[in-house]
Coordinates of C-alpha atoms and ligand atoms in Angstrom, one line a residue:
M1 CA 3.6 27.8 -15.1
S2 CA 0.6 26.0 -16.3
D3 CA 0.2 26.3 -20.0
R4 CA -3.7 26.2 -20.0
I5 CA -5.4 29.4 -20.0
Y6 CA -8.6 29.3 -18.0
D7 CA -11.7 31.4 -18.8
V8 CA -12.4 31.8 -15.2
I9 CA -10.6 30.7 -12.0
I10 CA -12.6 30.7 -8.8
I11 CA -10.8 31.0 -5.5
G12 CA -12.7 29.3 -2.6
G13 CA -15.0 26.1 -2.7
G14 CA -17.7 27.2 -0.3
P15 CA -21.3 27.8 -1.4
G16 CA -20.3 31.1 -3.5
G17 CA -17.6 29.4 -5.2
L18 CA -19.2 26.2 -6.0
T19 CA -22.5 27.9 -7.1
S20 CA -20.3 30.0 -9.5
G21 CA -18.6 26.8 -10.8
I22 CA -22.0 25.3 -11.4
Y23 CA -23.0 28.3 -13.6
T24 CA -19.5 28.6 -15.5
G25 CA -19.1 25.0 -15.9
R26 CA -22.5 24.7 -17.4
E27 CA -21.7 27.5 -19.7
N28 CA -18.9 25.5 -21.1
L29 CA -16.4 28.1 -19.8
R30 CA -13.1 26.5 -18.9
T31 CA -13.3 26.7 -15.0
L32 CA -10.7 25.9 -12.5
L33 CA -11.6 26.1 -8.5
L34 CA -9.0 26.3 -6.2
D35 CA -9.3 25.9 -2.4
K36 CA -6.7 26.0 0.4
M37 CA -8.6 23.5 2.3
L38 CA -11.3 21.1 1.4
C39 CA -14.6 22.3 -0.6
G40 CA -17.5 23.3 1.6
G41 CA -15.8 25.9 3.8
W42 CA -17.9 26.8 6.8
L43 CA -20.5 24.2 5.6
N44 CA -18.0 21.5 7.0
M45 CA -18.3 23.0 10.5
T46 CA -22.1 23.4 10.4
G47 CA -24.5 20.7 11.9
V48 CA -28.2 20.9 10.4
I49 CA -28.9 23.7 8.3
E50 CA -32.7 24.8 8.8
N51 CA -32.7 28.1 6.5
Y52 CA -31.6 26.8 3.3
P53 CA -34.5 26.6 0.9
G54 CA -35.7 23.3 -0.4
F55 CA -35.0 21.2 2.5
P56 CA -37.8 21.6 5.1
E57 CA -36.4 18.9 7.4
G58 CA -33.0 20.5 7.3
I59 CA -29.8 19.3 5.7
N60 CA -26.4 18.4 7.2
G61 CA -23.7 21.1 6.2
M62 CA -21.2 18.8 5.0
E63 CA -23.7 16.8 2.9
L64 CA -24.9 20.1 1.4
G65 CA -21.2 21.0 0.5
A66 CA -20.4 17.8 -1.0
R67 CA -23.6 17.7 -3.2
M68 CA -22.6 21.3 -4.4
K69 CA -19.0 20.1 -5.3
E70 CA -20.4 17.0 -7.2
Q71 CA -22.7 19.2 -9.1
A72 CA -19.9 21.6 -10.2
Q73 CA -17.7 18.7 -11.0
K74 CA -20.5 17.1 -13.2
F75 CA -20.3 20.4 -15.3
G76 CA -16.6 20.0 -15.8
V77 CA -15.0 22.2 -13.3
G78 CA -11.5 21.2 -12.2
I79 CA -11.1 21.3 -8.6
R80 CA -7.8 21.6 -6.9
E81 CA -8.1 21.3 -3.1
L82 CA -5.2 22.0 -0.6
E83 CA -3.9 24.5 -3.0
E84 CA -3.6 28.0 -1.5
V85 CA -3.5 31.1 -3.6
K86 CA -0.5 33.4 -2.6
S87 CA -1.1 36.2 -4.9
V88 CA -3.0 37.6 -7.7
D89 CA -1.6 39.8 -10.6
P90 CA -4.1 41.5 -13.0
S91 CA -1.6 43.6 -14.7
G92 CA -1.0 41.6 -17.7
E93 CA -3.1 40.8 -20.6
M94 CA -4.2 37.7 -18.4
I95 CA -4.8 37.6 -14.8
S96 CA -2.1 35.4 -13.0
V97 CA -3.0 33.4 -10.1
E98 CA 0.0 32.2 -8.2
T99 CA -0.1 29.1 -5.8
A100 CA 2.8 27.3 -3.9
K101 CA 2.6 24.8 -6.8
E102 CA 1.8 26.8 -10.1
V103 CA 1.1 30.0 -11.7
Y104 CA -2.1 29.8 -13.6
K105 CA -3.5 32.3 -16.2
T106 CA -7.2 33.3 -16.7
R107 CA -9.4 35.6 -18.4
S108 CA -11.5 36.3 -15.3
L109 CA -11.4 35.7 -11.7
I110 CA -14.2 35.0 -9.1
V111 CA -12.9 35.5 -5.7
S112 CA -14.9 33.5 -3.0
P113 CA -12.6 32.5 -0.1
G114 CA -14.7 33.1 2.7
S115 CA -14.0 34.4 6.2
R116 CA -12.1 33.0 9.4
V117 CA -13.2 33.3 13.1
R118 CA -12.3 36.3 14.8
E119 CA -10.2 36.0 18.0
L120 CA -11.4 37.4 21.3
G121 CA -7.8 38.6 22.3
V122 CA -8.0 37.9 26.2
P123 CA -5.4 35.9 28.3
G124 CA -5.8 32.2 28.1
E125 CA -7.5 32.3 24.7
K126 CA -4.5 31.0 22.9
E127 CA -2.9 29.0 25.7
F128 CA -6.1 26.9 26.2
L129 CA -7.2 26.4 22.5
G130 CA -7.8 22.9 22.4
K131 CA -7.8 22.5 26.0
G132 CA -11.2 24.0 26.6
V133 CA -11.3 26.9 24.3
S134 CA -13.0 26.3 20.9
Y135 CA -14.4 28.2 17.9
C136 CA -16.7 25.3 16.6
A137 CA -19.4 23.9 18.8
T138 CA -20.2 21.3 15.9
C139 CA -16.7 20.0 15.9
D140 CA -16.1 20.2 19.8
G141 CA -19.5 20.2 21.5
P142 CA -19.8 16.4 22.1
L143 CA -16.5 16.6 24.0
F144 CA -18.1 18.5 26.6
R145 CA -21.0 16.1 27.5
D146 CA -22.5 17.0 30.9
R147 CA -20.1 19.9 31.4
I148 CA -20.7 23.5 32.1
V149 CA -19.5 25.9 29.4
A150 CA -19.4 29.4 28.4
V151 CA -20.3 30.9 24.9
I152 CA -19.0 34.5 24.1
G153 CA -21.0 36.8 21.5
G154 CA -24.4 38.1 20.7
G155 CA -24.7 37.3 17.1
N156 CA -26.3 34.4 15.2
A157 CA -23.4 32.4 15.4
A158 CA -23.1 32.6 19.2
L159 CA -27.0 32.2 19.6
E160 CA -27.3 29.1 17.5
E161 CA -24.0 27.4 18.8
A162 CA -25.1 28.0 22.4
L163 CA -28.5 26.4 21.4
F164 CA -26.7 23.4 19.8
L165 CA -24.5 22.9 22.8
T166 CA -27.3 22.3 25.1
K167 CA -27.9 19.1 23.4
F168 CA -24.7 17.8 25.1
V169 CA -23.6 20.4 28.2
S170 CA -25.3 20.4 31.6
R171 CA -25.2 24.3 31.5
V172 CA -24.4 27.1 29.1
Y173 CA -23.5 30.6 30.3
L174 CA -24.2 32.8 27.3
I175 CA -21.9 35.9 27.9
H176 CA -22.8 39.1 25.8
R177 CA -21.3 42.7 26.1
R178 CA -24.6 44.4 25.6
D179 CA -28.1 44.1 27.1
K180 CA -29.5 43.3 23.5
F181 CA -28.6 40.4 21.3
R182 CA -27.8 40.9 17.6
G183 CA -28.8 37.7 16.2
E184 CA -32.3 36.4 15.3
K185 CA -35.2 36.8 17.8
Y186 CA -36.4 33.3 17.0
V187 CA -33.3 31.7 18.2
V188 CA -33.4 34.1 21.4
G189 CA -36.8 32.8 22.2
E190 CA -35.7 29.2 21.9
L191 CA -32.7 29.7 24.4
E192 CA -35.2 31.5 26.9
K193 CA -37.1 28.2 26.8
N194 CA -34.3 26.2 27.6
D195 CA -33.5 25.7 31.2
K196 CA -29.8 24.8 30.6
V197 CA -29.1 28.3 29.5
N198 CA -28.1 31.1 31.7
F199 CA -28.0 34.7 30.0
V200 CA -24.9 36.9 31.2
M201 CA -25.4 40.3 29.8
N202 CA -23.4 43.6 29.8
S203 CA -20.4 41.5 30.5
L204 CA -17.0 41.4 29.1
P205 CA -14.6 38.4 29.1
V206 CA -11.5 39.5 31.0
S207 CA -9.5 36.1 31.0
I208 CA -9.7 32.6 30.5
N209 CA -8.2 30.6 33.5
G210 CA -7.0 27.0 34.4
N211 CA -3.9 25.1 34.8
K212 CA -3.6 22.1 32.2
D213 CA -7.2 22.9 30.8
V214 CA -9.9 25.5 31.1
E215 CA -11.3 25.8 34.7
S216 CA -13.0 29.1 34.7
I217 CA -13.7 32.5 33.0
T218 CA -13.4 36.0 34.3
I219 CA -15.8 38.4 33.3
K220 CA -16.2 42.2 34.2
N221 CA -19.8 43.5 34.4
K222 CA -19.9 46.7 32.6
E223 CA -22.5 48.4 34.7
T224 CA -21.1 47.6 38.1
G225 CA -17.3 47.2 37.1
Q226 CA -17.1 44.2 39.3
D227 CA -15.0 41.1 38.1
E228 CA -16.9 37.7 38.4
L229 CA -15.4 34.4 38.1
I230 CA -17.6 31.6 36.4
E231 CA -16.4 27.9 36.8
V232 CA -16.6 26.5 33.2
E233 CA -14.8 23.7 31.4
G234 CA -15.2 25.0 27.9
V235 CA -15.3 28.5 26.4
F236 CA -16.8 28.8 22.8
I237 CA -16.1 31.9 21.2
F238 CA -18.4 33.5 18.7
V239 CA -17.4 37.3 18.2
G240 CA -17.5 37.7 14.4
V241 CA -15.6 37.0 11.5
E242 CA -12.6 38.4 9.4
P243 CA -12.3 38.2 5.5
N244 CA -9.6 35.9 3.8
T245 CA -8.3 38.5 1.6
E246 CA -4.6 39.0 2.6
F247 CA -3.5 37.7 -0.9
L248 CA -5.5 40.5 -2.6
Q249 CA -4.0 43.4 -0.4
G250 CA -3.4 46.3 -3.0
V251 CA -5.1 44.4 -5.9
V252 CA -8.8 45.4 -5.3
E253 CA -10.6 48.1 -3.3
M254 CA -11.6 46.8 0.3
D255 CA -13.7 48.3 3.0
E256 CA -12.0 49.2 6.3
G257 CA -12.6 45.5 7.6
G258 CA -10.7 44.2 4.5
F259 CA -13.9 43.1 2.8
I260 CA -13.9 43.3 -1.2
K261 CA -16.2 46.4 -2.4
T262 CA -18.2 45.2 -5.4
D263 CA -21.0 46.7 -7.4
V264 CA -24.4 45.0 -8.0
N265 CA -22.8 42.7 -10.6
M266 CA -20.3 41.5 -8.0
R267 CA -17.5 43.2 -9.8
S268 CA -14.6 44.6 -7.9
S269 CA -12.6 47.6 -8.7
V270 CA -10.8 45.4 -11.2
P271 CA -12.9 44.8 -14.2
A272 CA -12.1 41.1 -14.7
I273 CA -12.3 40.4 -10.9
F274 CA -15.5 39.4 -9.2
A275 CA -16.4 38.5 -5.5
A276 CA -19.0 36.5 -3.9
G277 CA -20.2 35.4 -0.5
D278 CA -18.7 36.1 3.0
V279 CA -15.4 38.1 1.5
R280 CA -17.8 40.6 -0.2
S281 CA -18.4 44.1 1.6
G282 CA -22.0 44.1 2.8
N283 CA -22.6 40.4 2.8
V284 CA -25.1 38.9 5.0
R285 CA -23.1 35.6 5.7
Q286 CA -25.9 33.4 4.7
I287 CA -25.6 30.1 2.4
S288 CA -28.4 31.2 0.1
A289 CA -27.0 34.6 -0.3
A290 CA -23.6 33.4 -1.1
C291 CA -25.1 31.1 -3.9
G292 CA -27.0 33.9 -5.2
E293 CA -23.9 36.1 -5.2
G294 CA -22.0 33.2 -6.7
T295 CA -24.6 33.2 -9.5
V296 CA -24.4 36.7 -10.4
A297 CA -20.6 36.7 -10.4
A298 CA -20.6 33.8 -12.8
L299 CA -23.2 35.5 -15.2
S300 CA -21.3 38.7 -15.0
V301 CA -18.1 36.4 -16.2
R302 CA -20.2 35.1 -19.0
N303 CA -21.1 38.8 -20.0
L304 CA -17.5 39.7 -19.7
L305 CA -16.2 36.9 -21.8
V306 CA -18.9 37.5 -24.5
E307 CA -17.2 41.0 -25.0
Y308 CA -13.9 39.4 -24.9
Ligands
NAP401 P1 -21.6 39.1 14.4 O1 -23.2 39.2 14.0 O2 -20.8 40.3 14.0 O3 -21.6 38.9 16.0 C1 -20.5 39.1 16.7 C2 -20.8 39.4 18.2 O4 -19.7 39.2 19.0 C3 -21.5 40.6 18.5 O5 -22.7 40.3 19.2 C4 -20.7 41.4 19.2 O6 -21.2 42.3 20.1 C5 -19.6 40.4 19.7 N1 -18.3 40.8 20.0 C6 -17.4 41.3 19.0 N2 -16.4 41.4 19.4 C7 -16.4 41.3 20.7 C8 -15.4 41.4 21.7 N3 -14.1 41.8 21.5 N4 -15.8 41.1 23.1 C9 -17.1 40.5 23.1 N5 -18.2 40.3 22.3 C10 -17.6 40.7 21.0 O7 -20.9 37.7 13.9 P2 -21.8 36.2 13.8 O8 -22.3 35.8 14.9 O9 -20.3 35.4 13.6 O10 -22.3 36.4 12.6 C11 -21.6 36.9 11.3 C12 -22.7 37.0 10.3 O11 -22.8 35.6 10.0 C13 -24.0 37.8 10.7 O12 -24.4 38.4 9.4 C14 -24.9 36.5 10.9 O13 -26.3 36.9 10.6 C15 -24.4 35.5 10.1 N6 -24.7 34.1 10.7 C16 -25.8 33.7 10.2 C17 -26.1 32.4 10.9 C18 -27.4 31.8 10.3 O14 -28.4 32.5 9.7 N7 -27.7 30.5 10.6 C19 -25.5 31.8 11.5 C20 -24.0 32.1 11.9 C21 -24.0 33.4 11.4 P3 -22.0 43.5 19.7 O15 -23.3 42.8 19.4 O16 -22.0 44.4 21.0 O17 -21.4 44.0 18.6

């Protein structure tokens, strides 16, 4: 067990967690940030970000994450990467945070472990993962140069990633289960202007097919009930996200999707545990919003520790 007692432990080194760290570090609060991977979170899988204020030309996701990490470290935040939190126990005088390596004690906790991709759950999805099936256009898009691909989903992720893929591929079939997109109209407009994009609406993926690699996708038209086979070499799936909250089951109150419920101060149902970013119930999954929530959580921690 670590004999150091922290003022605050932050779980997750995405924009929410790193912003919290910048604030608590700058307040001279003894801060430890744990990330099961490398800091940056989803930023590491994002190409150019055009809607983060202050960068009119856009900024590369990985670069933005690296800058946030550097800023947190500048204010004395201890960062431990590749250290996954297994459990949290708030029942004692201090909160215990257990990883595979250590048990840490802290006066307060900010939980910002983000979210992960949701699987589609059709035959072929698991079998062809890395053999044509992907959840990350930024990572895998360039591998599909001059090929035909399908993108599944109708939210911002699917729309933006489909647009990004048009830089490389010869054709994108954008397959969505309804007749309207959930994502931004601006991006829909950009896709409509792009002659590499085919919209396949009111259609549900049935299976992803192939031998060694993906060769086609079967979809069912919801209106006609007909199955159709589209020849593609890649299938990019963007059907939403799930929160990384398993280690907090039974500790804090969550909504039916497993997202953490908070009040306006980012306080969870446990008074010294706060949440910020994608993991929070009602979050809008925007970098700027995660930063804002990370700020509020850090200021709430400061107020709590003043009372301590
Ligand atoms: P999302 O908004 O929840 O969209 C998921 C899409 O997948 C929906 O269109 C949904 O269809 C479809 N879907 C879900 N389950 C499906 C299934 N089993 N089969 C077929 N289709 C299925 O998820 P997201 O696009 O990952 O975005 C999540 C959040 O992140 C949103 O708040 C989004 O605005 C935000 N985001 C923002 C940006 C940005 O601002 N740059 C980029 C990416 C994401 P229905 O529409 O019928 O429900």
